[in-house]
Amino acid sequence: MKKLTALFLALMMTLALGVTALADEPVEEPAAPAALEEPEAAADDTADAPGDIAPAPEEVPAPVPTGVDGWSWQNGHWYWFEKNTAKTGWVKTGGKWYYMDPQTARMVTGTFMDTDGYCYHCDDDGVMCTGWILLADGDYLYANGSGVLQRGWVKSGGKWYYMDSETFRMVTGLFITENGEHYYADASGAMLTGWIALGGGDYYCAKGSGELQTGWVKDGKTWYYMDPETMLMARDATLTIGGSRYMFAASGAMRTGWIALGGGDYYYADGSGVIQHDTWVQSGGKWYYLHEDGLMARNEYVGDDYVGDDGALVTGSGSSSSGSSGSGSGGSQSGGGSGINNNMTVYVSYRSGTIHRYSNCSGMKNYYTMTYGEAVSRGYHDLCKKCF
């Protein structure tokens, strides 16, 4: 009995000790799952991209059907829906035309080109404009009745205007057309004709067609000259044109006749305006000589002839001096003498009035041909000493 009791006690002690040992050992928690690894950052494809490659355009959100036809304001833009579809191109509503961008379906404002290649302008409300269109910067466009912006010539209110071929804007001032012709428009854009005052005494002159003129222009009985490059009227100037010299007054009028230079000096322009030089001219019944530079000779001999302080030829001077008898063929002037009679042909100097027997006497170039009797009846009496 004692042996059984002892064995039972020993077994109970052994079990007690085992439980204690199990309680003292740490309990292992299940291992935590491995942390999820973030994917490795993708390489920056734009870092080494060439600089001329533009970034991708901003994505335009597509209009959302509303189920209702008509205007819809979405994402800061107007759209026009028909049968739940956003329309593109031209839309007419309320008697007005609008244009919806072919790519985005957004309503367009400002100046644009449609898919047919025509240019139009819609105001800030999107309404297509016609007629004159005032822009924010003060310039003007012009659209015909169909709304197409015009370039080149436009007639409005009986006046002509020119619209730039690239910008469609109305031009003012001096401009050149595509054909290379020059015109001038005032501040309102209207093309001008006739004399155009620019201020400071400068002028353009335009034909009835408006084209600015160059070269000679006749107004009434007066001639003017427009510079071929600047098209400005010549004024208070001396110009060589076509090999001849001309003078123009401060008014621009071509000068003719005697032109006073001051100090007693003069030029002389004939009826066509050409400044005379190296020649004799007759004015007021007197003869004058113009030097190579065109200045009138004064107080000097010109060959055998003498001109006084007023430039007029002094009659009886040099080879043009008078005499009562000739040494060439003898005889007297009063008819009947040898070599001279009223019916003989003589040559009267154009510049001095001297009567010559020979037309080439002393290199004479300008003369009247008549009989001696006619010469005397006209008041010519001086005989050339070389001829008579």
XYZ file of C-alpha atoms in Angstrom:
388
model
C 0.000 0.000 0.000
C 2.762 2.374 0.913
C 4.541 1.441 -2.307
C 1.460 2.359 -4.312
C 1.048 5.614 -2.465
C 4.708 6.568 -3.036
C 4.445 5.724 -6.747
C 1.357 7.900 -7.080
C 3.027 10.862 -5.418
C 6.093 10.504 -7.617
C 3.914 10.546 -10.753
C 2.057 13.619 -9.626
C 5.295 15.520 -8.958
C 6.588 14.618 -12.385
C 3.475 16.001 -14.046
C 3.671 19.185 -12.003
C 7.231 19.768 -13.016
C 6.409 19.264 -16.734
C 3.615 21.797 -16.679
C 5.843 24.369 -15.067
C 8.514 23.848 -17.678
C 6.042 24.352 -20.482
C 4.735 27.536 -18.973
C 8.194 29.055 -18.670
C 9.088 28.602 -22.397
C 8.275 31.659 -24.608
C 5.478 31.204 -27.103
C 6.659 31.987 -30.665
C 4.345 34.396 -32.527
C 3.739 33.629 -36.157
C 6.217 35.417 -38.429
C 4.903 38.706 -39.858
C 4.467 38.705 -43.645
C 7.347 40.303 -45.513
C 6.807 44.041 -46.231
C 5.537 44.755 -49.752
C 8.346 46.254 -51.823
C 7.465 49.417 -53.666
C 8.262 49.147 -57.325
C 11.520 50.759 -58.344
C 10.949 54.257 -59.635
C 10.903 54.343 -63.406
C 13.772 56.171 -65.083
C 12.988 59.821 -66.061
C 12.518 59.495 -69.808
C 12.397 63.276 -70.283
C 15.707 63.972 -68.562
C 17.796 63.134 -71.584
C 15.151 63.986 -74.171
C 16.136 66.514 -76.841
C 15.101 70.036 -75.970
C 12.986 70.515 -79.113
C 10.506 67.808 -78.133
C 7.474 69.498 -76.682
C 5.750 67.991 -73.667
C 2.542 66.125 -74.360
C -0.395 68.478 -74.815
C -2.787 68.869 -71.967
C -5.559 66.375 -72.266
C -8.813 68.069 -73.257
C -11.723 66.579 -71.390
C -14.440 65.388 -73.691
C -17.812 67.079 -73.372
C -20.293 65.053 -71.409
C -23.692 64.464 -73.008
C -26.453 66.113 -71.023
C -29.388 64.526 -72.706
C -30.619 67.993 -73.638
C -30.029 69.662 -77.030
C -28.520 73.160 -77.115
C -25.777 74.974 -75.215
C -23.862 73.358 -72.393
C -21.188 75.044 -70.240
C -18.510 72.540 -69.275
C -14.944 72.942 -68.040
C -14.956 76.646 -68.830
C -16.167 76.289 -72.410
C -19.398 76.298 -74.373
C -20.531 73.271 -76.344
C -23.539 72.704 -78.581
C -25.333 69.385 -78.346
C -27.671 67.781 -80.812
C -29.062 64.301 -80.166
C -26.658 63.877 -77.241
C -23.650 64.622 -79.471
C -21.411 67.689 -79.241
C -21.487 69.395 -82.626
C -18.398 70.619 -84.508
C -18.138 73.156 -87.315
C -20.825 75.739 -88.030
C -23.935 75.979 -85.863
C -26.819 78.375 -86.484
C -29.097 79.244 -83.607
C -31.204 82.274 -82.848
C -30.456 83.628 -86.334
C -26.717 83.784 -85.565
C -23.781 81.659 -86.637
C -21.257 80.072 -84.286
C -18.238 77.904 -84.972
C -17.367 74.867 -82.872
C -13.762 73.695 -82.990
C -13.456 70.572 -85.172
C -11.113 68.913 -82.670
C -12.478 69.922 -79.264
C -16.082 70.898 -80.115
C -15.547 74.072 -78.071
C -17.128 77.334 -79.238
C -14.531 79.521 -81.015
C -13.988 83.261 -80.527
C -11.606 85.656 -82.294
C -10.104 85.174 -85.758
C -9.819 81.645 -87.132
C -9.736 79.571 -90.313
C -12.419 76.972 -90.962
C -11.846 73.573 -92.515
C -12.545 75.017 -95.977
C -9.642 77.473 -95.659
C -11.708 80.653 -95.200
C -10.988 83.070 -92.377
C -13.672 84.455 -90.067
C -13.964 86.433 -86.855
C -16.338 85.686 -83.980
C -16.924 88.146 -81.154
C -16.524 87.356 -77.453
C -19.990 85.774 -77.454
C -18.966 83.499 -80.314
C -21.202 85.232 -82.860
C -19.787 85.363 -86.396
C -19.193 88.996 -87.457
C -19.903 90.727 -90.775
C -19.045 94.216 -92.074
C -16.508 96.342 -90.206
C -15.038 94.675 -87.127
C -13.283 96.815 -84.493
C -10.555 94.911 -82.661
C -9.388 95.565 -79.116
C -6.159 97.201 -80.347
C -8.083 99.707 -82.499
C -7.477 98.002 -85.846
C -10.264 96.991 -88.203
C -11.180 93.864 -90.127
C -13.863 93.634 -92.795
C -16.049 90.593 -93.448
C -18.469 90.193 -96.326
C -22.096 89.167 -95.854
C -21.043 85.538 -95.502
C -18.610 86.438 -92.737
C -15.475 85.743 -94.804
C -12.674 88.176 -93.920
C -11.614 90.270 -96.892
C -8.143 91.161 -98.071
C -7.132 93.577 -100.791
C -9.526 96.273 -101.961
C -12.881 96.788 -100.252
C -15.432 99.429 -101.269
C -17.648 100.687 -98.466
C -19.773 103.817 -98.306
C -18.497 104.960 -101.702
C -14.863 104.858 -100.536
C -12.054 102.394 -101.127
C -10.127 100.671 -98.360
C -7.257 98.196 -98.457
C -7.019 95.172 -96.184
C -3.603 93.621 -95.580
C -3.207 90.365 -97.505
C -1.737 88.516 -94.513
C -3.340 90.030 -91.408
C -6.664 91.103 -92.992
C -6.310 94.407 -91.113
C -7.192 97.756 -92.692
C -4.103 99.765 -93.658
C -3.516 103.504 -93.270
C -0.824 105.846 -94.572
C 1.486 104.861 -97.432
C 1.173 101.247 -98.547
C 2.076 98.936 -101.419
C -0.365 96.472 -102.957
C 0.493 92.937 -104.007
C 0.939 94.333 -107.538
C 3.667 96.700 -106.333
C 1.549 99.846 -106.715
C 1.739 102.657 -104.155
C -1.323 104.235 -102.546
C -2.084 106.436 -99.574
C -4.949 106.090 -97.100
C -5.949 108.624 -94.452
C -6.364 107.843 -90.750
C -9.842 106.433 -91.412
C -8.371 104.040 -94.006
C -10.025 105.758 -96.990
C -7.878 105.838 -100.128
C -7.010 109.400 -101.226
C -6.741 110.898 -104.707
C -5.342 114.168 -106.078
C -2.879 116.222 -104.052
C -2.163 114.735 -100.636
C -0.661 117.117 -98.051
C 1.702 115.355 -95.651
C 2.709 118.385 -93.614
C 5.891 120.420 -93.792
C 5.173 121.331 -97.396
C 5.479 117.775 -98.709
C 2.918 116.341 -101.084
C 1.995 113.170 -102.896
C -0.143 113.248 -106.014
C -2.507 110.370 -106.759
C -4.335 109.587 -109.972
C -8.083 109.193 -110.062
C -7.474 105.502 -109.409
C -5.561 106.432 -106.265
C -2.191 105.173 -107.483
C 0.580 107.588 -106.502
C 2.254 109.262 -109.441
C 5.930 109.582 -110.234
C 7.700 111.735 -112.811
C 6.018 114.670 -114.520
C 2.525 115.731 -113.439
C 0.560 118.547 -115.077
C -2.064 120.341 -113.006
C -3.864 123.033 -114.974
C -1.102 124.813 -116.876
C 1.625 124.064 -114.340
C 4.091 121.192 -114.352
C 5.327 119.398 -111.237
C 7.786 116.578 -110.731
C 7.278 113.640 -108.364
C 10.402 111.806 -107.228
C 10.505 108.280 -108.772
C 11.651 106.710 -105.475
C 9.956 108.700 -102.701
C 6.996 109.858 -104.828
C 7.277 113.227 -103.072
C 6.818 116.461 -105.025
C 10.083 118.222 -105.897
C 10.165 121.726 -104.441
C 12.716 124.518 -104.109
C 15.162 122.357 -106.031
C 17.277 122.104 -109.174
C 17.148 118.663 -110.784
C 18.705 117.008 -113.808
C 15.991 114.989 -115.532
C 16.609 113.178 -118.780
C 19.899 115.034 -119.258
C 18.364 118.521 -118.868
C 18.266 120.788 -115.841
C 15.061 122.116 -114.322
C 14.264 124.387 -111.407
C 11.255 124.103 -109.125
C 9.785 126.783 -106.890
C 8.912 126.289 -103.212
C 5.354 125.546 -104.381
C 6.713 122.726 -106.541
C 5.850 124.490 -109.803
C 8.380 124.089 -112.609
C 9.955 127.460 -113.358
C 10.210 129.091 -116.783
C 11.639 132.372 -118.065
C 14.122 134.389 -116.013
C 14.992 132.967 -112.613
C 16.596 135.466 -110.216
C 19.285 133.994 -107.983
C 20.183 137.186 -106.137
C 23.068 139.577 -106.625
C 22.058 140.244 -110.211
C 22.582 136.630 -111.312
C 19.993 134.851 -113.392
C 19.168 131.554 -115.023
C 16.852 131.315 -117.974
C 14.458 128.410 -118.589
C 12.660 128.062 -121.884
C 8.951 127.319 -122.204
C 9.553 123.629 -121.535
C 11.404 124.460 -118.322
C 14.895 123.496 -119.525
C 17.652 125.689 -118.072
C 19.513 127.184 -121.049
C 23.309 127.195 -121.272
C 26.039 127.846 -123.819
C 23.638 129.807 -125.991
C 22.086 133.149 -126.784
C 18.443 133.761 -125.911
C 16.161 136.597 -126.930
C 13.894 138.139 -124.338
C 11.982 141.399 -124.522
C 13.584 142.267 -127.867
C 17.121 141.923 -126.442
C 19.758 139.211 -126.600
C 21.418 137.557 -123.634
C 24.079 134.911 -123.301
C 23.967 131.981 -120.860
C 27.263 130.410 -119.808
C 27.958 126.666 -119.563
C 26.641 126.620 -115.983
C 23.512 128.477 -117.089
C 24.398 131.812 -115.474
C 23.643 134.902 -117.539
C 26.747 136.713 -118.840
C 27.218 140.281 -117.513
C 29.756 143.025 -118.225
C 31.896 140.868 -120.468
C 32.703 139.928 -124.015
C 31.170 136.841 -125.521
C 33.373 136.228 -128.499
C 33.312 139.576 -130.315
C 30.076 140.657 -128.672
C 29.755 142.586 -125.448
C 26.984 142.323 -122.867
C 26.300 145.021 -120.302
C 25.535 144.925 -116.592
C 21.947 143.873 -117.293
C 23.218 141.020 -119.480
C 21.787 142.491 -122.679
C 23.882 142.534 -125.837
C 25.272 145.996 -126.586
C 24.454 146.624 -130.255
C 27.288 147.837 -132.462
C 29.895 145.958 -130.421
C 32.423 143.595 -131.951
C 31.560 141.979 -135.270
C 28.031 143.330 -135.007
C 29.058 146.986 -135.216
C 27.314 149.136 -137.763
C 28.901 150.811 -140.769
C 27.849 152.943 -143.697
C 29.664 151.054 -146.365
C 31.037 147.586 -146.859
C 34.579 146.632 -147.755
C 33.670 143.274 -149.249
C 32.225 144.255 -152.583
C 32.134 147.993 -152.345
C 29.154 150.236 -152.995
C 26.828 152.127 -150.755
C 23.814 151.021 -148.683
C 21.332 153.253 -150.443
C 20.700 151.019 -153.380
C 22.135 151.148 -156.823
C 25.712 150.740 -155.486
C 27.762 147.752 -156.511
C 26.905 144.614 -154.524
C 23.893 145.945 -152.583
C 20.319 146.245 -153.780
C 16.926 145.859 -152.212
C 16.294 142.469 -153.858
C 19.516 140.738 -152.786
C 19.287 137.951 -150.231
C 20.811 138.736 -146.830
C 21.056 136.926 -143.495
C 20.095 138.774 -140.325
C 21.729 137.495 -137.142
C 19.100 136.054 -134.794
C 20.928 137.323 -131.738
C 22.371 140.711 -132.787
C 20.276 141.862 -135.769
C 23.412 142.405 -137.884
C 22.938 142.021 -141.664
C 25.274 139.496 -143.303
C 25.910 138.714 -146.952
C 26.964 135.132 -146.139
C 25.040 132.746 -143.889
C 28.206 131.184 -142.457
C 29.886 134.459 -141.591
C 31.803 134.202 -138.284
C 30.262 130.779 -137.608
C 26.765 132.259 -137.396
C 24.163 129.519 -136.698
C 20.878 131.300 -136.093
C 19.613 133.856 -138.568
C 16.655 135.142 -140.567
C 16.723 134.905 -144.374
C 15.142 137.800 -146.266
C 15.860 140.446 -148.896
C 17.913 143.472 -148.033
C 14.858 145.695 -148.630
C 12.832 143.627 -146.132
C 15.626 143.817 -143.552
C 15.752 147.613 -143.786
C 11.961 147.892 -143.628
C 12.013 145.836 -140.407
C 14.515 148.146 -138.780
C 17.737 146.230 -139.371
C 20.500 148.596 -140.500
C 23.797 147.308 -139.089
C 26.011 145.738 -141.764
C 28.688 143.192 -140.970
C 32.081 144.664 -141.738
C 33.383 141.309 -142.851
C 30.644 140.806 -145.438
C 30.258 144.319 -146.826
